[in-house]
């Protein structure tokens, strides 16, 4: 297993507080001003997307960026895209499973023949352009903790991303061990196994900035919580989440680095994904957080 830390991921959303509806376009812009970091969606809401177009867009991004594109596919944590694109939530599970099957087939075969229930069949058709690595893109399965999704990822030999944005990460240990067990049972090469976690992250060596970030974080949690029936977010939750056993990677460089290393220890992760814009922090504070992550945390974790 190789350890990776530095890459840029953009999530697909269709709402006012998350303005990136087309991650591949933003990532293409990022490709023009970067040379080394990998560029991924986090996530592409595959259930309401067209697999052919998803592959075409990310293959194009891959060619523009000289082989740095990746796709994270999932159902997403919001459902706005379903009515927006005319899909029924009654087909929630079947849409994802069918479209994932087609996307993986496009990714692995140059000439595609496929049929399903919810999309027109393909007969010996080639999707262009083809990605740089013999037409193949890294495609990760992003999950929120559903065992069936983890089982599917393991059986397909897909890299796994687990979103851990609340509670205690240790609660996910059995789920990740389950993935490892089923991955091996399916006969996949263990040396190619990749596991990541995705968590809310913010870094500052100024304790006043860390304390002040609570208000940004609370505003976002309360905005989302208003539509989901959550109680108002409290300072006690914030401090609890920042502790060693909590799910928030928010603190100074040593605290965040130690916590990522702890995740490596308990899960065997090969990648950590820090979601760093929650609550719209000021640009200078946000840029400093990214700088500290790259210059101080990455060396400690590597």
CSV table of C-alpha atoms in Angstrom, one decimal:
chain,number,residue,atom,x,y,z
A,1,UNK,CA,0.0,0.0,0.0
A,2,UNK,CA,1.2,3.5,-0.8
A,3,UNK,CA,0.4,6.6,1.3
A,4,UNK,CA,-1.1,9.6,-0.4
A,5,UNK,CA,-2.1,12.9,1.2
A,6,UNK,CA,-2.0,15.8,-1.3
A,7,UNK,CA,-4.8,16.0,-3.9
A,8,UNK,CA,-7.7,18.3,-4.6
A,9,UNK,CA,-11.3,17.0,-4.6
A,10,UNK,CA,-14.5,18.8,-5.5
A,11,UNK,CA,-18.0,17.5,-4.5
A,12,UNK,CA,-21.0,17.7,-6.8
A,13,UNK,CA,-23.9,19.7,-5.2
A,14,UNK,CA,-26.9,21.6,-6.5
A,15,UNK,CA,-27.7,24.1,-3.7
A,16,UNK,CA,-26.9,27.6,-2.8
A,17,UNK,CA,-24.4,26.8,0.0
A,18,UNK,CA,-22.4,24.3,-2.1
A,19,UNK,CA,-22.0,26.0,-5.5
A,20,UNK,CA,-20.0,23.3,-7.4
A,21,UNK,CA,-22.5,21.6,-9.7
A,22,UNK,CA,-19.9,20.4,-12.2
A,23,UNK,CA,-16.7,19.3,-10.3
A,24,UNK,CA,-15.0,18.3,-13.5
A,25,UNK,CA,-15.1,21.9,-14.8
A,26,UNK,CA,-13.6,23.3,-11.6
A,27,UNK,CA,-11.0,20.5,-11.6
A,28,UNK,CA,-10.1,21.3,-15.2
A,29,UNK,CA,-9.4,24.9,-14.2
A,30,UNK,CA,-7.3,23.6,-11.3
A,31,UNK,CA,-5.4,21.3,-13.7
A,32,UNK,CA,-4.2,24.4,-15.6
A,33,UNK,CA,-2.4,25.9,-12.6
A,34,UNK,CA,-1.1,22.7,-10.9
A,35,UNK,CA,1.5,20.0,-11.9
A,36,UNK,CA,1.6,17.3,-9.3
A,37,UNK,CA,-1.6,17.1,-7.1
A,38,UNK,CA,-4.3,14.5,-8.1
A,39,UNK,CA,-7.7,15.9,-9.1
A,40,UNK,CA,-10.9,14.1,-8.0
A,41,UNK,CA,-14.6,14.4,-7.5
A,42,UNK,CA,-15.8,14.0,-4.0
A,43,UNK,CA,-18.3,12.8,-4.9
A,44,UNK,CA,-19.9,12.4,-8.4
A,45,UNK,CA,-23.5,11.6,-7.6
A,46,UNK,CA,-23.6,8.7,-10.0
A,47,UNK,CA,-27.3,7.8,-9.5
A,48,UNK,CA,-28.4,11.0,-11.2
A,49,UNK,CA,-25.5,11.2,-13.7
A,50,UNK,CA,-25.0,9.7,-17.2
A,51,UNK,CA,-22.1,7.2,-16.9
A,52,UNK,CA,-20.9,7.9,-20.5
A,53,UNK,CA,-20.7,11.6,-19.9
A,54,UNK,CA,-19.0,11.1,-16.5
A,55,UNK,CA,-16.3,9.0,-18.2
A,56,UNK,CA,-15.9,11.4,-21.1
A,57,UNK,CA,-15.5,14.4,-18.8
A,58,UNK,CA,-13.0,12.8,-16.5
A,59,UNK,CA,-11.0,11.2,-19.3
A,60,UNK,CA,-10.7,14.7,-20.8
A,61,UNK,CA,-9.6,16.0,-17.4
A,62,UNK,CA,-7.1,13.1,-17.2
A,63,UNK,CA,-5.6,14.1,-20.6
A,64,UNK,CA,-5.5,17.8,-19.7
A,65,UNK,CA,-3.8,17.0,-16.4
A,66,UNK,CA,-1.4,14.4,-17.7
A,67,UNK,CA,-3.0,11.5,-15.9
A,68,UNK,CA,-4.0,13.1,-12.6
A,69,UNK,CA,-7.8,12.6,-12.7
A,70,UNK,CA,-9.8,10.3,-10.4
A,71,UNK,CA,-13.5,9.7,-9.9
A,72,UNK,CA,-15.1,9.2,-6.5
A,73,UNK,CA,-18.7,7.9,-7.0
A,74,UNK,CA,-21.4,7.7,-4.4
A,75,UNK,CA,-25.0,8.5,-3.8
A,76,UNK,CA,-24.2,11.8,-2.2
A,77,UNK,CA,-25.4,13.2,1.1
A,78,UNK,CA,-28.1,15.4,-0.6
A,79,UNK,CA,-30.9,14.5,-2.9
A,80,UNK,CA,-31.4,17.7,-4.9
A,81,UNK,CA,-30.0,16.2,-8.1
A,82,UNK,CA,-32.7,13.6,-8.4
A,83,UNK,CA,-35.7,15.9,-9.0
A,84,UNK,CA,-33.4,18.4,-10.8
A,85,UNK,CA,-32.5,15.8,-13.5
A,86,UNK,CA,-35.9,14.0,-13.5
A,87,UNK,CA,-35.0,10.9,-11.5
A,88,UNK,CA,-37.3,9.2,-9.0
A,89,UNK,CA,-36.1,8.5,-5.5
A,90,UNK,CA,-38.1,5.2,-5.8
A,91,UNK,CA,-35.2,4.0,-8.0
A,92,UNK,CA,-32.5,5.2,-5.6
A,93,UNK,CA,-30.7,1.9,-5.2
A,94,UNK,CA,-31.2,0.5,-8.6
A,95,UNK,CA,-30.1,3.7,-10.4
A,96,UNK,CA,-26.7,3.7,-8.6
A,97,UNK,CA,-26.0,-0.1,-9.0
A,98,UNK,CA,-26.9,0.0,-12.7
A,99,UNK,CA,-24.9,3.1,-13.5
A,100,UNK,CA,-21.9,1.9,-11.6
A,101,UNK,CA,-21.9,-1.3,-13.6
A,102,UNK,CA,-21.9,0.7,-16.8
A,103,UNK,CA,-19.3,3.2,-15.7
A,104,UNK,CA,-16.9,0.4,-14.7
A,105,UNK,CA,-17.5,-1.4,-18.0
A,106,UNK,CA,-16.7,1.8,-20.0
A,107,UNK,CA,-13.6,2.2,-17.9
A,108,UNK,CA,-12.3,-1.2,-18.5
A,109,UNK,CA,-13.4,-2.0,-22.1
A,110,UNK,CA,-12.8,0.0,-25.2
A,111,UNK,CA,-15.9,-1.4,-27.1
A,112,UNK,CA,-18.9,-1.5,-24.8
A,113,UNK,CA,-22.0,-3.7,-25.1
A,114,UNK,CA,-24.3,-3.4,-22.1
A,115,UNK,CA,-28.0,-3.5,-21.2
A,116,UNK,CA,-30.0,-2.5,-18.1
A,117,UNK,CA,-33.5,-1.6,-17.0
A,118,UNK,CA,-33.3,2.2,-16.5
A,119,UNK,CA,-31.1,3.2,-19.5
A,120,UNK,CA,-31.0,2.4,-23.2
A,121,UNK,CA,-28.6,-0.4,-24.0
A,122,UNK,CA,-25.2,0.1,-25.7
A,123,UNK,CA,-24.1,-2.1,-28.6
A,124,UNK,CA,-20.4,-2.3,-29.4
A,125,UNK,CA,-19.9,1.4,-28.8
A,126,UNK,CA,-16.7,3.2,-27.9
A,127,UNK,CA,-16.6,6.2,-25.5
A,128,UNK,CA,-14.1,8.9,-26.5
A,129,UNK,CA,-11.7,10.2,-25.4
A,130,UNK,CA,-9.9,7.4,-23.6
A,131,UNK,CA,-8.0,8.2,-20.4
A,132,UNK,CA,-4.2,8.2,-20.4
A,133,UNK,CA,-3.6,4.9,-18.5
A,134,UNK,CA,-4.8,2.5,-21.2
A,135,UNK,CA,-8.2,4.1,-21.0
A,136,UNK,CA,-8.6,3.5,-17.3
A,137,UNK,CA,-9.3,6.0,-14.5
A,138,UNK,CA,-9.0,5.3,-10.8
A,139,UNK,CA,-12.7,5.0,-9.6
A,140,UNK,CA,-13.3,5.1,-5.8
A,141,UNK,CA,-16.5,4.0,-4.0
A,142,UNK,CA,-17.5,6.7,-1.5
A,143,UNK,CA,-19.8,5.4,1.3
A,144,UNK,CA,-21.4,6.9,4.4
A,145,UNK,CA,-21.3,3.7,6.5
A,146,UNK,CA,-23.8,1.3,4.8
A,147,UNK,CA,-22.5,-2.3,5.0
A,148,UNK,CA,-24.1,-3.3,1.7
A,149,UNK,CA,-22.2,-0.4,-0.1
A,150,UNK,CA,-18.9,-1.5,1.6
A,151,UNK,CA,-19.5,-5.1,0.5
A,152,UNK,CA,-20.2,-4.1,-3.1
A,153,UNK,CA,-17.0,-2.0,-3.2
A,154,UNK,CA,-15.0,-4.9,-1.8
A,155,UNK,CA,-16.4,-7.5,-4.2
A,156,UNK,CA,-15.7,-5.2,-7.1
A,157,UNK,CA,-12.2,-4.5,-5.9
A,158,UNK,CA,-12.8,-0.8,-5.8
A,159,UNK,CA,-10.8,1.6,-3.5
A,160,UNK,CA,-13.0,2.7,-0.6
A,161,UNK,CA,-13.7,6.2,0.9
A,162,UNK,CA,-15.6,6.3,4.2
A,163,UNK,CA,-17.1,9.7,5.2
A,164,UNK,CA,-16.6,10.2,8.9
A,165,UNK,CA,-18.1,13.5,9.8
A,166,UNK,CA,-19.6,12.9,13.2
A,167,UNK,CA,-19.4,10.7,16.3
A,168,UNK,CA,-16.2,8.7,16.9
A,169,UNK,CA,-14.1,7.3,14.1
A,170,UNK,CA,-13.4,4.1,16.0
A,171,UNK,CA,-17.1,3.2,15.5
A,172,UNK,CA,-16.2,2.6,11.8
A,173,UNK,CA,-13.4,0.1,12.5
A,174,UNK,CA,-15.6,-3.0,12.1
A,175,UNK,CA,-16.9,-1.6,8.8
A,176,UNK,CA,-13.4,-1.1,7.4
A,177,UNK,CA,-12.3,-4.5,8.7
A,178,UNK,CA,-15.3,-6.0,6.9
A,179,UNK,CA,-14.2,-4.3,3.7
A,180,UNK,CA,-10.7,-5.8,4.0
A,181,UNK,CA,-12.1,-9.2,4.7
A,182,UNK,CA,-14.4,-9.2,1.8
A,183,UNK,CA,-11.8,-7.7,-0.5
A,184,UNK,CA,-9.5,-10.6,0.2
A,185,UNK,CA,-12.3,-13.1,0.0
A,186,UNK,CA,-13.1,-11.8,-3.5
A,187,UNK,CA,-9.5,-12.7,-4.5
A,188,UNK,CA,-8.3,-9.1,-5.2
A,189,UNK,CA,-4.6,-8.3,-4.8
A,190,UNK,CA,-4.1,-7.0,-1.2
A,191,UNK,CA,-1.2,-4.9,-2.3
A,192,UNK,CA,-3.6,-2.8,-4.4
A,193,UNK,CA,-6.1,-2.2,-1.6
A,194,UNK,CA,-6.7,1.5,-1.0
A,195,UNK,CA,-8.8,2.9,1.9
A,196,UNK,CA,-9.5,6.5,2.7
A,197,UNK,CA,-11.5,8.5,5.2
A,198,UNK,CA,-13.1,11.9,4.5
A,199,UNK,CA,-13.5,14.2,7.5
A,200,UNK,CA,-14.1,17.9,8.2
A,201,UNK,CA,-10.7,19.6,8.6
A,202,UNK,CA,-9.3,23.0,9.6
A,203,UNK,CA,-5.8,23.9,10.6
A,204,UNK,CA,-4.3,26.9,12.5
A,205,UNK,CA,-1.5,27.3,15.0
A,206,UNK,CA,-3.3,30.3,16.5
A,207,UNK,CA,-5.7,29.0,19.2
A,208,UNK,CA,-7.9,32.1,18.8
A,209,UNK,CA,-8.5,31.2,15.1
A,210,UNK,CA,-9.4,27.7,16.1
A,211,UNK,CA,-11.8,28.9,18.7
A,212,UNK,CA,-13.3,31.4,16.4
A,213,UNK,CA,-13.8,28.8,13.6
A,214,UNK,CA,-16.5,27.3,15.8
A,215,UNK,CA,-18.9,30.0,14.7
A,216,UNK,CA,-18.2,29.2,11.0
A,217,UNK,CA,-18.7,25.5,11.6
A,218,UNK,CA,-21.9,26.0,13.7
A,219,UNK,CA,-23.4,28.2,11.0
A,220,UNK,CA,-23.0,25.4,8.4
A,221,UNK,CA,-24.2,22.6,10.7
A,222,UNK,CA,-27.2,24.6,11.8
A,223,UNK,CA,-28.1,25.5,8.1
A,224,UNK,CA,-28.0,21.9,7.1
A,225,UNK,CA,-29.6,20.7,10.3
A,226,UNK,CA,-32.6,23.0,9.9
A,227,UNK,CA,-33.8,20.8,7.0
A,228,UNK,CA,-32.9,17.5,8.7
A,229,UNK,CA,-34.3,18.0,12.2
A,230,UNK,CA,-31.0,18.4,14.0
A,231,UNK,CA,-30.7,20.2,17.3
A,232,UNK,CA,-28.6,23.4,17.2
A,233,UNK,CA,-24.8,22.7,17.1
A,234,UNK,CA,-23.1,23.4,20.4
A,235,UNK,CA,-19.6,24.3,21.6
A,236,UNK,CA,-19.5,21.1,23.5
A,237,UNK,CA,-20.0,19.1,20.3
A,238,UNK,CA,-17.2,21.1,18.7
A,239,UNK,CA,-14.7,20.5,21.4
A,240,UNK,CA,-15.7,16.8,21.7
A,241,UNK,CA,-15.2,16.4,18.0
A,242,UNK,CA,-11.8,18.0,18.1
A,243,UNK,CA,-10.6,15.6,20.8
A,244,UNK,CA,-8.5,12.5,20.0
A,245,UNK,CA,-11.5,10.2,19.7
A,246,UNK,CA,-13.7,12.7,17.8
A,247,UNK,CA,-14.4,13.0,14.1
A,248,UNK,CA,-13.2,16.6,13.6
A,249,UNK,CA,-9.7,17.2,12.4
A,250,UNK,CA,-9.7,20.8,13.6
A,251,UNK,CA,-6.8,22.2,15.6
A,252,UNK,CA,-3.1,23.0,15.4
A,253,UNK,CA,-0.7,21.3,13.1
A,254,UNK,CA,0.5,18.8,15.7
A,255,UNK,CA,-3.0,17.9,16.8
A,256,UNK,CA,-4.2,17.3,13.3
A,257,UNK,CA,-1.1,15.3,12.3
A,258,UNK,CA,-1.3,13.1,15.4
A,259,UNK,CA,-5.0,12.4,14.7
A,260,UNK,CA,-4.3,11.4,11.0
A,261,UNK,CA,-1.5,9.1,12.2
A,262,UNK,CA,-4.0,7.6,14.7
A,263,UNK,CA,-6.4,6.9,11.8
A,264,UNK,CA,-3.5,5.2,10.0
A,265,UNK,CA,-2.9,3.1,13.0
A,266,UNK,CA,-6.5,2.0,13.7
A,267,UNK,CA,-7.8,1.7,10.1
A,268,UNK,CA,-4.7,1.2,7.9
A,269,UNK,CA,-5.8,4.1,5.6
A,270,UNK,CA,-3.7,4.9,2.6
A,271,UNK,CA,-5.3,8.4,2.0
A,272,UNK,CA,-6.8,11.1,4.2
A,273,UNK,CA,-9.3,13.6,2.7
A,274,UNK,CA,-9.7,16.8,4.6
A,275,UNK,CA,-12.9,18.7,3.8
A,276,UNK,CA,-11.6,22.2,4.6
A,277,UNK,CA,-14.2,24.8,3.6
A,278,UNK,CA,-17.1,24.1,6.0
A,279,UNK,CA,-18.7,27.3,7.1
A,280,UNK,CA,-17.0,29.6,4.6
A,281,UNK,CA,-13.9,30.7,6.6
A,282,UNK,CA,-12.2,33.9,5.5
A,283,UNK,CA,-10.0,33.4,2.4
A,284,UNK,CA,-6.7,34.3,4.2
A,285,UNK,CA,-7.5,31.9,7.0
A,286,UNK,CA,-8.5,29.2,4.6
A,287,UNK,CA,-5.3,29.6,2.5
A,288,UNK,CA,-3.2,29.5,5.7
A,289,UNK,CA,-4.9,26.2,6.7
A,290,UNK,CA,-4.1,24.7,3.3
A,291,UNK,CA,-0.5,25.9,3.6
A,292,UNK,CA,0.0,24.4,7.0
A,293,UNK,CA,-1.5,21.2,5.9
A,294,UNK,CA,1.0,20.9,3.0
A,295,UNK,CA,4.1,22.2,4.7
A,296,UNK,CA,3.8,20.9,8.3
A,297,UNK,CA,1.2,18.1,8.5
A,298,UNK,CA,2.1,16.2,5.3
A,299,UNK,CA,5.7,15.6,6.4
A,300,UNK,CA,4.6,14.4,9.8
A,301,UNK,CA,2.1,12.0,8.3
A,302,UNK,CA,4.4,10.7,5.6
